[in-house]
Amino acid sequence: MKVQLNQSPLKLLSHEFIEIHLKANLEEDNGGGAVAVERDVNKIENQERTWSVILQVKLQASEEGPPPTYTGGVTIAGMFEVIEGYQFDPERLIRVTAA
């Protein structure tokens, strides 16, 4: 049986890894740590359906527990387009789906 998939209302136009920085903790007992995520979402001026998203993922020490196995982070930038005719809140779509 064939299943017809619906077209996604979001199209990735481009992406770029801006920074990748990881450092292994080889000195101590480790295995702890925390992940922090930050995102910046902006509508592109004069382009009604185009948005930019910058996503930062940080590996860092947590307040409790052993030191992290790795510290560092990754920063990724992407450009997204919401399809024409999308009837719901495009910013919410970008914030939930793209990031």
PDB file of N, CA and C in Angstrom:
ATOM      1  N   MET A   1       0.830  -1.166   0.000  1.00  0.00           N
ATOM      2  CA  MET A   1       0.000   0.000   0.000  1.00  0.00           C
ATOM      3  C   MET A   1       0.889   1.249   0.000  1.00  0.00           C
ATOM      4  N   LYS A   2       0.666   2.148  -0.944  1.00  0.00           N
ATOM      5  CA  LYS A   2       1.428   3.388  -1.017  1.00  0.00           C
ATOM      6  C   LYS A   2       0.795   4.439  -0.113  1.00  0.00           C
ATOM      7  N   VAL A   3       1.653   5.164   0.553  1.00  0.00           N
ATOM      8  CA  VAL A   3       1.191   6.243   1.415  1.00  0.00           C
ATOM      9  C   VAL A   3       1.614   7.558   0.782  1.00  0.00           C
ATOM     10  N   GLN A   4       0.669   8.449   0.595  1.00  0.00           N
ATOM     11  CA  GLN A   4       0.962   9.764   0.032  1.00  0.00           C
ATOM     12  C   GLN A   4       1.362  10.699   1.175  1.00  0.00           C
ATOM     13  N   LEU A   5       2.590  11.197   1.127  1.00  0.00           N
ATOM     14  CA  LEU A   5       3.063  12.106   2.159  1.00  0.00           C
ATOM     15  C   LEU A   5       2.677  13.534   1.819  1.00  0.00           C
ATOM     16  N   ASN A   6       2.338  14.294   2.830  1.00  0.00           N
ATOM     17  CA  ASN A   6       2.028  15.704   2.634  1.00  0.00           C
ATOM     18  C   ASN A   6       3.317  16.501   2.485  1.00  0.00           C
ATOM     19  N   GLN A   7       3.265  17.535   1.681  1.00  0.00           N
ATOM     20  CA  GLN A   7       4.414  18.414   1.513  1.00  0.00           C
ATOM     21  C   GLN A   7       4.625  19.200   2.802  1.00  0.00           C
ATOM     22  N   SER A   8       5.873  19.302   3.224  1.00  0.00           N
ATOM     23  CA  SER A   8       6.185  20.098   4.404  1.00  0.00           C
ATOM     24  C   SER A   8       5.935  21.569   4.109  1.00  0.00           C
ATOM     25  N   PRO A   9       5.396  22.309   5.069  1.00  0.00           N
ATOM     26  CA  PRO A   9       5.194  23.741   4.854  1.00  0.00           C
ATOM     27  C   PRO A   9       6.484  24.542   4.997  1.00  0.00           C
ATOM     28  N   LEU A  10       7.579  23.855   5.306  1.00  0.00           N
ATOM     29  CA  LEU A  10       8.853  24.522   5.548  1.00  0.00           C
ATOM     30  C   LEU A  10       9.924  23.955   4.633  1.00  0.00           C
ATOM     31  N   LYS A  11      10.660  24.842   3.980  1.00  0.00           N
ATOM     32  CA  LYS A  11      11.705  24.423   3.051  1.00  0.00           C
ATOM     33  C   LYS A  11      13.043  24.999   3.511  1.00  0.00           C
ATOM     34  N   LEU A  12      14.046  24.137   3.664  1.00  0.00           N
ATOM     35  CA  LEU A  12      15.394  24.580   4.005  1.00  0.00           C
ATOM     36  C   LEU A  12      16.065  25.099   2.740  1.00  0.00           C
ATOM     37  N   LEU A  13      16.413  26.378   2.732  1.00  0.00           N
ATOM     38  CA  LEU A  13      17.068  26.978   1.567  1.00  0.00           C
ATOM     39  C   LEU A  13      18.573  26.798   1.624  1.00  0.00           C
ATOM     40  N   SER A  14      19.151  26.963   2.810  1.00  0.00           N
ATOM     41  CA  SER A  14      20.599  26.801   2.967  1.00  0.00           C
ATOM     42  C   SER A  14      20.919  26.615   4.445  1.00  0.00           C
ATOM     43  N   HIS A  15      22.086  26.063   4.702  1.00  0.00           N
ATOM     44  CA  HIS A  15      22.569  25.960   6.075  1.00  0.00           C
ATOM     45  C   HIS A  15      24.088  25.994   6.080  1.00  0.00           C
ATOM     46  N   GLU A  16      24.645  26.402   7.210  1.00  0.00           N
ATOM     47  CA  GLU A  16      26.094  26.516   7.334  1.00  0.00           C
ATOM     48  C   GLU A  16      26.483  26.266   8.788  1.00  0.00           C
ATOM     49  N   PHE A  17      27.493  25.432   8.979  1.00  0.00           N
ATOM     50  CA  PHE A  17      28.048  25.235  10.311  1.00  0.00           C
ATOM     51  C   PHE A  17      29.046  26.361  10.543  1.00  0.00           C
ATOM     52  N   ILE A  18      28.701  27.287  11.412  1.00  0.00           N
ATOM     53  CA  ILE A  18      29.529  28.462  11.654  1.00  0.00           C
ATOM     54  C   ILE A  18      30.683  28.126  12.584  1.00  0.00           C
ATOM     55  N   GLU A  19      30.403  27.319  13.591  1.00  0.00           N
ATOM     56  CA  GLU A  19      31.447  26.973  14.554  1.00  0.00           C
ATOM     57  C   GLU A  19      31.207  25.570  15.094  1.00  0.00           C
ATOM     58  N   ILE A  20      32.276  24.804  15.172  1.00  0.00           N
ATOM     59  CA  ILE A  20      32.252  23.506  15.839  1.00  0.00           C
ATOM     60  C   ILE A  20      33.482  23.475  16.731  1.00  0.00           C
ATOM     61  N   HIS A  21      33.258  23.359  18.023  1.00  0.00           N
ATOM     62  CA  HIS A  21      34.367  23.361  18.974  1.00  0.00           C
ATOM     63  C   HIS A  21      34.057  22.347  20.070  1.00  0.00           C
ATOM     64  N   LEU A  22      34.853  21.293  20.146  1.00  0.00           N
ATOM     65  CA  LEU A  22      34.681  20.279  21.182  1.00  0.00           C
ATOM     66  C   LEU A  22      36.019  19.996  21.841  1.00  0.00           C
ATOM     67  N   LYS A  23      35.989  19.828  23.146  1.00  0.00           N
ATOM     68  CA  LYS A  23      37.202  19.497  23.889  1.00  0.00           C
ATOM     69  C   LYS A  23      36.878  18.317  24.803  1.00  0.00           C
ATOM     70  N   ALA A  24      37.664  17.257  24.679  1.00  0.00           N
ATOM     71  CA  ALA A  24      37.464  16.075  25.517  1.00  0.00           C
ATOM     72  C   ALA A  24      38.086  16.294  26.887  1.00  0.00           C
ATOM     73  N   ASN A  25      37.422  15.811  27.911  1.00  0.00           N
ATOM     74  CA  ASN A  25      37.936  15.865  29.272  1.00  0.00           C
ATOM     75  C   ASN A  25      38.604  14.524  29.549  1.00  0.00           C
ATOM     76  N   LEU A  26      39.916  14.489  29.443  1.00  0.00           N
ATOM     77  CA  LEU A  26      40.664  13.243  29.627  1.00  0.00           C
ATOM     78  C   LEU A  26      41.294  13.141  31.011  1.00  0.00           C
ATOM     79  N   GLU A  27      41.197  14.187  31.803  1.00  0.00           N
ATOM     80  CA  GLU A  27      41.917  14.272  33.072  1.00  0.00           C
ATOM     81  C   GLU A  27      41.155  13.714  34.271  1.00  0.00           C
ATOM     82  N   GLU A  28      39.850  13.784  34.263  1.00  0.00           N
ATOM     83  CA  GLU A  28      39.080  13.462  35.455  1.00  0.00           C
ATOM     84  C   GLU A  28      38.030  12.396  35.148  1.00  0.00           C
ATOM     85  N   ASP A  29      37.483  11.828  36.235  1.00  0.00           N
ATOM     86  CA  ASP A  29      36.285  11.011  36.052  1.00  0.00           C
ATOM     87  C   ASP A  29      35.209  11.936  35.519  1.00  0.00           C
ATOM     88  N   ASN A  30      34.515  11.497  34.515  1.00  0.00           N
ATOM     89  CA  ASN A  30      33.536  12.393  33.903  1.00  0.00           C
ATOM     90  C   ASN A  30      32.270  11.627  33.574  1.00  0.00           C
ATOM     91  N   GLY A  31      31.414  12.242  32.842  1.00  0.00           N
ATOM     92  CA  GLY A  31      30.153  11.625  32.458  1.00  0.00           C
ATOM     93  C   GLY A  31      28.968  12.509  32.776  1.00  0.00           C
ATOM     94  N   GLY A  32      29.238  13.642  33.371  1.00  0.00           N
ATOM     95  CA  GLY A  32      28.158  14.575  33.695  1.00  0.00           C
ATOM     96  C   GLY A  32      28.025  15.625  32.612  1.00  0.00           C
ATOM     97  N   GLY A  33      27.521  16.741  33.017  1.00  0.00           N
ATOM     98  CA  GLY A  33      27.391  17.856  32.086  1.00  0.00           C
ATOM     99  C   GLY A  33      25.957  18.175  31.746  1.00  0.00           C
ATOM    100  N   ALA A  34      25.821  19.265  31.046  1.00  0.00           N
ATOM    101  CA  ALA A  34      24.496  19.747  30.657  1.00  0.00           C
ATOM    102  C   ALA A  34      24.557  20.265  29.231  1.00  0.00           C
ATOM    103  N   VAL A  35      23.413  20.290  28.599  1.00  0.00           N
ATOM    104  CA  VAL A  35      23.293  20.828  27.244  1.00  0.00           C
ATOM    105  C   VAL A  35      22.425  22.080  27.326  1.00  0.00           C
ATOM    106  N   ALA A  36      22.936  23.170  26.764  1.00  0.00           N
ATOM    107  CA  ALA A  36      22.162  24.413  26.688  1.00  0.00           C
ATOM    108  C   ALA A  36      21.932  24.731  25.217  1.00  0.00           C
ATOM    109  N   VAL A  37      20.728  25.159  24.901  1.00  0.00           N
ATOM    110  CA  VAL A  37      20.381  25.471  23.513  1.00  0.00           C
ATOM    111  C   VAL A  37      19.866  26.902  23.451  1.00  0.00           C
ATOM    112  N   GLU A  38      20.412  27.665  22.510  1.00  0.00           N
ATOM    113  CA  GLU A  38      19.936  29.024  22.258  1.00  0.00           C
ATOM    114  C   GLU A  38      19.595  29.128  20.784  1.00  0.00           C
ATOM    115  N   ARG A  39      18.576  29.904  20.470  1.00  0.00           N
ATOM    116  CA  ARG A  39      18.213  30.089  19.070  1.00  0.00           C
ATOM    117  C   ARG A  39      17.831  31.542  18.842  1.00  0.00           C
ATOM    118  N   ASP A  40      18.097  31.984  17.650  1.00  0.00           N
ATOM    119  CA  ASP A  40      17.754  33.338  17.229  1.00  0.00           C
ATOM    120  C   ASP A  40      16.991  33.208  15.917  1.00  0.00           C
ATOM    121  N   VAL A  41      15.740  33.641  15.917  1.00  0.00           N
ATOM    122  CA  VAL A  41      14.871  33.514  14.744  1.00  0.00           C
ATOM    123  C   VAL A  41      14.505  34.908  14.262  1.00  0.00           C
ATOM    124  N   ASN A  42      14.732  35.176  12.977  1.00  0.00           N
ATOM    125  CA  ASN A  42      14.430  36.489  12.412  1.00  0.00           C
ATOM    126  C   ASN A  42      13.815  36.360  11.030  1.00  0.00           C
ATOM    127  N   LYS A  43      12.813  37.179  10.792  1.00  0.00           N
ATOM    128  CA  LYS A  43      12.220  37.268   9.459  1.00  0.00           C
ATOM    129  C   LYS A  43      13.141  38.126   8.597  1.00  0.00           C
ATOM    130  N   ILE A  44      13.352  37.707   7.362  1.00  0.00           N
ATOM    131  CA  ILE A  44      14.203  38.457   6.444  1.00  0.00           C
ATOM    132  C   ILE A  44      13.401  39.629   5.877  1.00  0.00           C
ATOM    133  N   GLU A  45      13.969  40.810   6.010  1.00  0.00           N
ATOM    134  CA  GLU A  45      13.295  42.021   5.544  1.00  0.00           C
ATOM    135  C   GLU A  45      13.027  41.950   4.046  1.00  0.00           C
ATOM    136  N   ASN A  46      11.867  42.383   3.640  1.00  0.00           N
ATOM    137  CA  ASN A  46      11.432  42.427   2.234  1.00  0.00           C
ATOM    138  C   ASN A  46      11.270  41.046   1.596  1.00  0.00           C
ATOM    139  N   GLN A  47      11.270  39.992   2.399  1.00  0.00           N
ATOM    140  CA  GLN A  47      11.021  38.639   1.892  1.00  0.00           C
ATOM    141  C   GLN A  47       9.994  37.994   2.822  1.00  0.00           C
ATOM    142  N   GLU A  48       8.761  38.081   2.423  1.00  0.00           N
ATOM    143  CA  GLU A  48       7.627  37.759   3.281  1.00  0.00           C
ATOM    144  C   GLU A  48       7.681  36.374   3.913  1.00  0.00           C
ATOM    145  N   ARG A  49       8.202  35.391   3.211  1.00  0.00           N
ATOM    146  CA  ARG A  49       8.138  34.008   3.694  1.00  0.00           C
ATOM    147  C   ARG A  49       9.499  33.436   4.097  1.00  0.00           C
ATOM    148  N   THR A  50      10.542  34.272   4.148  1.00  0.00           N
ATOM    149  CA  THR A  50      11.893  33.769   4.405  1.00  0.00           C
ATOM    150  C   THR A  50      12.368  34.172   5.805  1.00  0.00           C
ATOM    151  N   TRP A  51      12.965  33.206   6.487  1.00  0.00           N
ATOM    152  CA  TRP A  51      13.406  33.393   7.867  1.00  0.00           C
ATOM    153  C   TRP A  51      14.834  32.877   8.033  1.00  0.00           C
ATOM    154  N   SER A  52      15.570  33.495   8.950  1.00  0.00           N
ATOM    155  CA  SER A  52      16.888  32.979   9.319  1.00  0.00           C
ATOM    156  C   SER A  52      16.811  32.416  10.735  1.00  0.00           C
ATOM    157  N   VAL A  53      17.550  31.345  10.954  1.00  0.00           N
ATOM    158  CA  VAL A  53      17.614  30.720  12.272  1.00  0.00           C
ATOM    159  C   VAL A  53      19.079  30.457  12.589  1.00  0.00           C
ATOM    160  N   ILE A  54      19.514  30.907  13.755  1.00  0.00           N
ATOM    161  CA  ILE A  54      20.846  30.564  14.251  1.00  0.00           C
ATOM    162  C   ILE A  54      20.634  29.737  15.511  1.00  0.00           C
ATOM    163  N   LEU A  55      21.197  28.543  15.512  1.00  0.00           N
ATOM    164  CA  LEU A  55      21.029  27.601  16.613  1.00  0.00           C
ATOM    165  C   LEU A  55      22.391  27.332  17.239  1.00  0.00           C
ATOM    166  N   GLN A  56      22.483  27.530  18.555  1.00  0.00           N
ATOM    167  CA  GLN A  56      23.710  27.228  19.289  1.00  0.00           C
ATOM    168  C   GLN A  56      23.421  26.106  20.281  1.00  0.00           C
ATOM    169  N   VAL A  57      24.242  25.072  20.242  1.00  0.00           N
ATOM    170  CA  VAL A  57      24.152  23.978  21.195  1.00  0.00           C
ATOM    171  C   VAL A  57      25.458  23.976  21.975  1.00  0.00           C
ATOM    172  N   LYS A  58      25.354  24.118  23.300  1.00  0.00           N
ATOM    173  CA  LYS A  58      26.543  24.203  24.150  1.00  0.00           C
ATOM    174  C   LYS A  58      26.592  23.014  25.096  1.00  0.00           C
ATOM    175  N   LEU A  59      27.743  22.372  25.154  1.00  0.00           N
ATOM    176  CA  LEU A  59      28.000  21.297  26.109  1.00  0.00           C
ATOM    177  C   LEU A  59      28.822  21.920  27.227  1.00  0.00           C
ATOM    178  N   GLN A  60      28.318  21.854  28.448  1.00  0.00           N
ATOM    179  CA  GLN A  60      28.968  22.572  29.537  1.00  0.00           C
ATOM    180  C   GLN A  60      28.824  21.809  30.843  1.00  0.00           C
ATOM    181  N   ALA A  61      29.520  22.286  31.866  1.00  0.00           N
ATOM    182  CA  ALA A  61      29.428  21.677  33.183  1.00  0.00           C
ATOM    183  C   ALA A  61      28.049  21.931  33.765  1.00  0.00           C
ATOM    184  N   SER A  62      27.557  20.973  34.514  1.00  0.00           N
ATOM    185  CA  SER A  62      26.295  21.168  35.227  1.00  0.00           C
ATOM    186  C   SER A  62      26.608  21.619  36.645  1.00  0.00           C
ATOM    187  N   GLU A  63      25.600  22.117  37.331  1.00  0.00           N
ATOM    188  CA  GLU A  63      25.808  22.610  38.692  1.00  0.00           C
ATOM    189  C   GLU A  63      26.127  21.474  39.658  1.00  0.00           C
ATOM    190  N   GLU A  64      25.625  20.298  39.385  1.00  0.00           N
ATOM    191  CA  GLU A  64      25.867  19.142  40.242  1.00  0.00           C
ATOM    192  C   GLU A  64      26.381  17.987  39.393  1.00  0.00           C
ATOM    193  N   GLY A  65      27.033  17.060  40.041  1.00  0.00           N
ATOM    194  CA  GLY A  65      27.483  15.870  39.338  1.00  0.00           C
ATOM    195  C   GLY A  65      28.900  16.000  38.813  1.00  0.00           C
ATOM    196  N   PRO A  66      29.367  14.950  38.162  1.00  0.00           N
ATOM    197  CA  PRO A  66      30.745  14.943  37.660  1.00  0.00           C
ATOM    198  C   PRO A  66      30.929  15.909  36.493  1.00  0.00           C
ATOM    199  N   PRO A  67      32.187  16.221  36.191  1.00  0.00           N
ATOM    200  CA  PRO A  67      32.463  17.092  35.039  1.00  0.00           C
ATOM    201  C   PRO A  67      31.970  16.440  33.743  1.00  0.00           C
ATOM    202  N   PRO A  68      31.731  17.240  32.729  1.00  0.00           N
ATOM    203  CA  PRO A  68      31.270  16.682  31.456  1.00  0.00           C
ATOM    204  C   PRO A  68      32.378  15.935  30.727  1.00  0.00           C
ATOM    205  N   THR A  69      31.985  14.976  29.920  1.00  0.00           N
ATOM    206  CA  THR A  69      32.939  14.255  29.082  1.00  0.00           C
ATOM    207  C   THR A  69      33.509  15.183  28.021  1.00  0.00           C
ATOM    208  N   TYR A  70      32.669  16.028  27.470  1.00  0.00           N
ATOM    209  CA  TYR A  70      33.081  17.004  26.458  1.00  0.00           C
ATOM    210  C   TYR A  70      32.532  18.374  26.835  1.00  0.00           C
ATOM    211  N   THR A  71      33.276  19.403  26.477  1.00  0.00           N
ATOM    212  CA  THR A  71      32.767  20.768  26.547  1.00  0.00           C
ATOM    213  C   THR A  71      32.921  21.378  25.164  1.00  0.00           C
ATOM    214  N   GLY A  72      32.178  22.424  24.931  1.00  0.00           N
ATOM    215  CA  GLY A  72      32.256  23.089  23.629  1.00  0.00           C
ATOM    216  C   GLY A  72      30.876  23.343  23.087  1.00  0.00           C
ATOM    217  N   GLY A  73      30.800  23.401  21.769  1.00  0.00           N
ATOM    218  CA  GLY A  73      29.502  23.661  21.181  1.00  0.00           C
ATOM    219  C   GLY A  73      29.516  23.691  19.672  1.00  0.00           C
ATOM    220  N   VAL A  74      28.333  23.844  19.138  1.00  0.00           N
ATOM    221  CA  VAL A  74      28.120  23.902  17.696  1.00  0.00           C
ATOM    222  C   VAL A  74      27.173  25.071  17.427  1.00  0.00           C
ATOM    223  N   THR A  75      27.497  25.870  16.411  1.00  0.00           N
ATOM    224  CA  THR A  75      26.612  26.950  15.968  1.00  0.00           C
ATOM    225  C   THR A  75      26.283  26.718  14.506  1.00  0.00           C
ATOM    226  N   ILE A  76      24.997  26.706  14.199  1.00  0.00           N
ATOM    227  CA  ILE A  76      24.517  26.436  12.842  1.00  0.00           C
ATOM    228  C   ILE A  76      23.569  27.562  12.435  1.00  0.00           C
ATOM    229  N   ALA A  77      23.721  28.047  11.209  1.00  0.00           N
ATOM    230  CA  ALA A  77      22.817  29.062  10.659  1.00  0.00           C
ATOM    231  C   ALA A  77      22.060  28.453   9.492  1.00  0.00           C
ATOM    232  N   GLY A  78      20.784  28.761   9.407  1.00  0.00           N
ATOM    233  CA  GLY A  78      19.969  28.248   8.313  1.00  0.00           C
ATOM    234  C   GLY A  78      18.998  29.295   7.807  1.00  0.00           C
ATOM    235  N   MET A  79      18.655  29.169   6.535  1.00  0.00           N
ATOM    236  CA  MET A  79      17.638  30.014   5.911  1.00  0.00           C
ATOM    237  C   MET A  79      16.479  29.102   5.530  1.00  0.00           C
ATOM    238  N   PHE A  80      15.272  29.506   5.905  1.00  0.00           N
ATOM    239  CA  PHE A  80      14.078  28.711   5.673  1.00  0.00           C
ATOM    240  C   PHE A  80      13.019  29.538   4.968  1.00  0.00           C
ATOM    241  N   GLU A  81      12.205  28.842   4.179  1.00  0.00           N
ATOM    242  CA  GLU A  81      11.087  29.496   3.507  1.00  0.00           C
ATOM    243  C   GLU A  81       9.806  28.747   3.864  1.00  0.00           C
ATOM    244  N   VAL A  82       8.787  29.497   4.248  1.00  0.00           N
ATOM    245  CA  VAL A  82       7.465  28.935   4.509  1.00  0.00           C
ATOM    246  C   VAL A  82       6.719  28.935   3.179  1.00  0.00           C
ATOM    247  N   ILE A  83       6.102  27.800   2.825  1.00  0.00           N
ATOM    248  CA  ILE A  83       5.456  27.699   1.514  1.00  0.00           C
ATOM    249  C   ILE A  83       4.321  28.711   1.380  1.00  0.00           C
ATOM    250  N   GLU A  84       4.111  29.135   0.172  1.00  0.00           N
ATOM    251  CA  GLU A  84       3.027  30.070  -0.125  1.00  0.00           C
ATOM    252  C   GLU A  84       1.694  29.406   0.193  1.00  0.00           C
ATOM    253  N   GLY A  85       0.815  30.142   0.822  1.00  0.00           N
ATOM    254  CA  GLY A  85      -0.496  29.609   1.156  1.00  0.00           C
ATOM    255  C   GLY A  85      -0.578  28.961   2.531  1.00  0.00           C
ATOM    256  N   TYR A  86       0.537  28.905   3.264  1.00  0.00           N
ATOM    257  CA  TYR A  86       0.491  28.347   4.621  1.00  0.00           C
ATOM    258  C   TYR A  86      -0.415  29.236   5.465  1.00  0.00           C
ATOM    259  N   GLN A  87      -1.420  28.643   6.103  1.00  0.00           N
ATOM    260  CA  GLN A  87      -2.493  29.422   6.714  1.00  0.00           C
ATOM    261  C   GLN A  87      -2.329  29.688   8.209  1.00  0.00           C
ATOM    262  N   PHE A  88      -1.305  29.137   8.811  1.00  0.00           N
ATOM    263  CA  PHE A  88      -1.152  29.299  10.255  1.00  0.00           C
ATOM    264  C   PHE A  88      -0.014  30.274  10.544  1.00  0.00           C
ATOM    265  N   ASP A  89       0.380  30.388  11.800  1.00  0.00           N
ATOM    266  CA  ASP A  89       1.417  31.327  12.229  1.00  0.00           C
ATOM    267  C   ASP A  89       2.797  30.868  11.745  1.00  0.00           C
ATOM    268  N   PRO A  90       3.388  31.554  10.748  1.00  0.00           N
ATOM    269  CA  PRO A  90       4.677  31.108  10.219  1.00  0.00           C
ATOM    270  C   PRO A  90       5.814  31.218  11.235  1.00  0.00           C
ATOM    271  N   GLU A  91       5.777  32.218  12.104  1.00  0.00           N
ATOM    272  CA  GLU A  91       6.848  32.341  13.098  1.00  0.00           C
ATOM    273  C   GLU A  91       6.831  31.161  14.064  1.00  0.00           C
ATOM    274  N   ARG A  92       5.666  30.735  14.457  1.00  0.00           N
ATOM    275  CA  ARG A  92       5.564  29.570  15.348  1.00  0.00           C
ATOM    276  C   ARG A  92       6.088  28.316  14.646  1.00  0.00           C
ATOM    277  N   LEU A  93       5.750  28.158  13.376  1.00  0.00           N
ATOM    278  CA  LEU A  93       6.253  27.027  12.597  1.00  0.00           C
ATOM    279  C   LEU A  93       7.780  27.018  12.588  1.00  0.00           C
ATOM    280  N   ILE A  94       8.378  28.177  12.342  1.00  0.00           N
ATOM    281  CA  ILE A  94       9.840  28.289  12.311  1.00  0.00           C
ATOM    282  C   ILE A  94      10.429  27.977  13.681  1.00  0.00           C
ATOM    283  N   ARG A  95       9.889  28.568  14.724  1.00  0.00           N
ATOM    284  CA  ARG A  95      10.441  28.371  16.075  1.00  0.00           C
ATOM    285  C   ARG A  95      10.346  26.914  16.532  1.00  0.00           C
ATOM    286  N   VAL A  96       9.262  26.245  16.186  1.00  0.00           N
ATOM    287  CA  VAL A  96       9.068  24.863  16.630  1.00  0.00           C
ATOM    288  C   VAL A  96       9.798  23.873  15.729  1.00  0.00           C
ATOM    289  N   THR A  97       9.707  24.050  14.429  1.00  0.00           N
ATOM    290  CA  THR A  97      10.207  23.053  13.488  1.00  0.00           C
ATOM    291  C   THR A  97      11.650  23.286  13.067  1.00  0.00           C
ATOM    292  N   ALA A  98      12.005  24.505  12.746  1.00  0.00           N
ATOM    293  CA  ALA A  98      13.341  24.773  12.209  1.00  0.00           C
ATOM    294  C   ALA A  98      14.411  24.717  13.283  1.00  0.00           C
ATOM    295  N   ALA A  99      14.056  25.061  14.488  1.00  0.00           N
ATOM    296  CA  ALA A  99      15.059  25.070  15.544  1.00  0.00           C
ATOM    297  C   ALA A  99      14.815  23.915  16.482  1.00  0.00           C
TER     298      ALA A  99
END
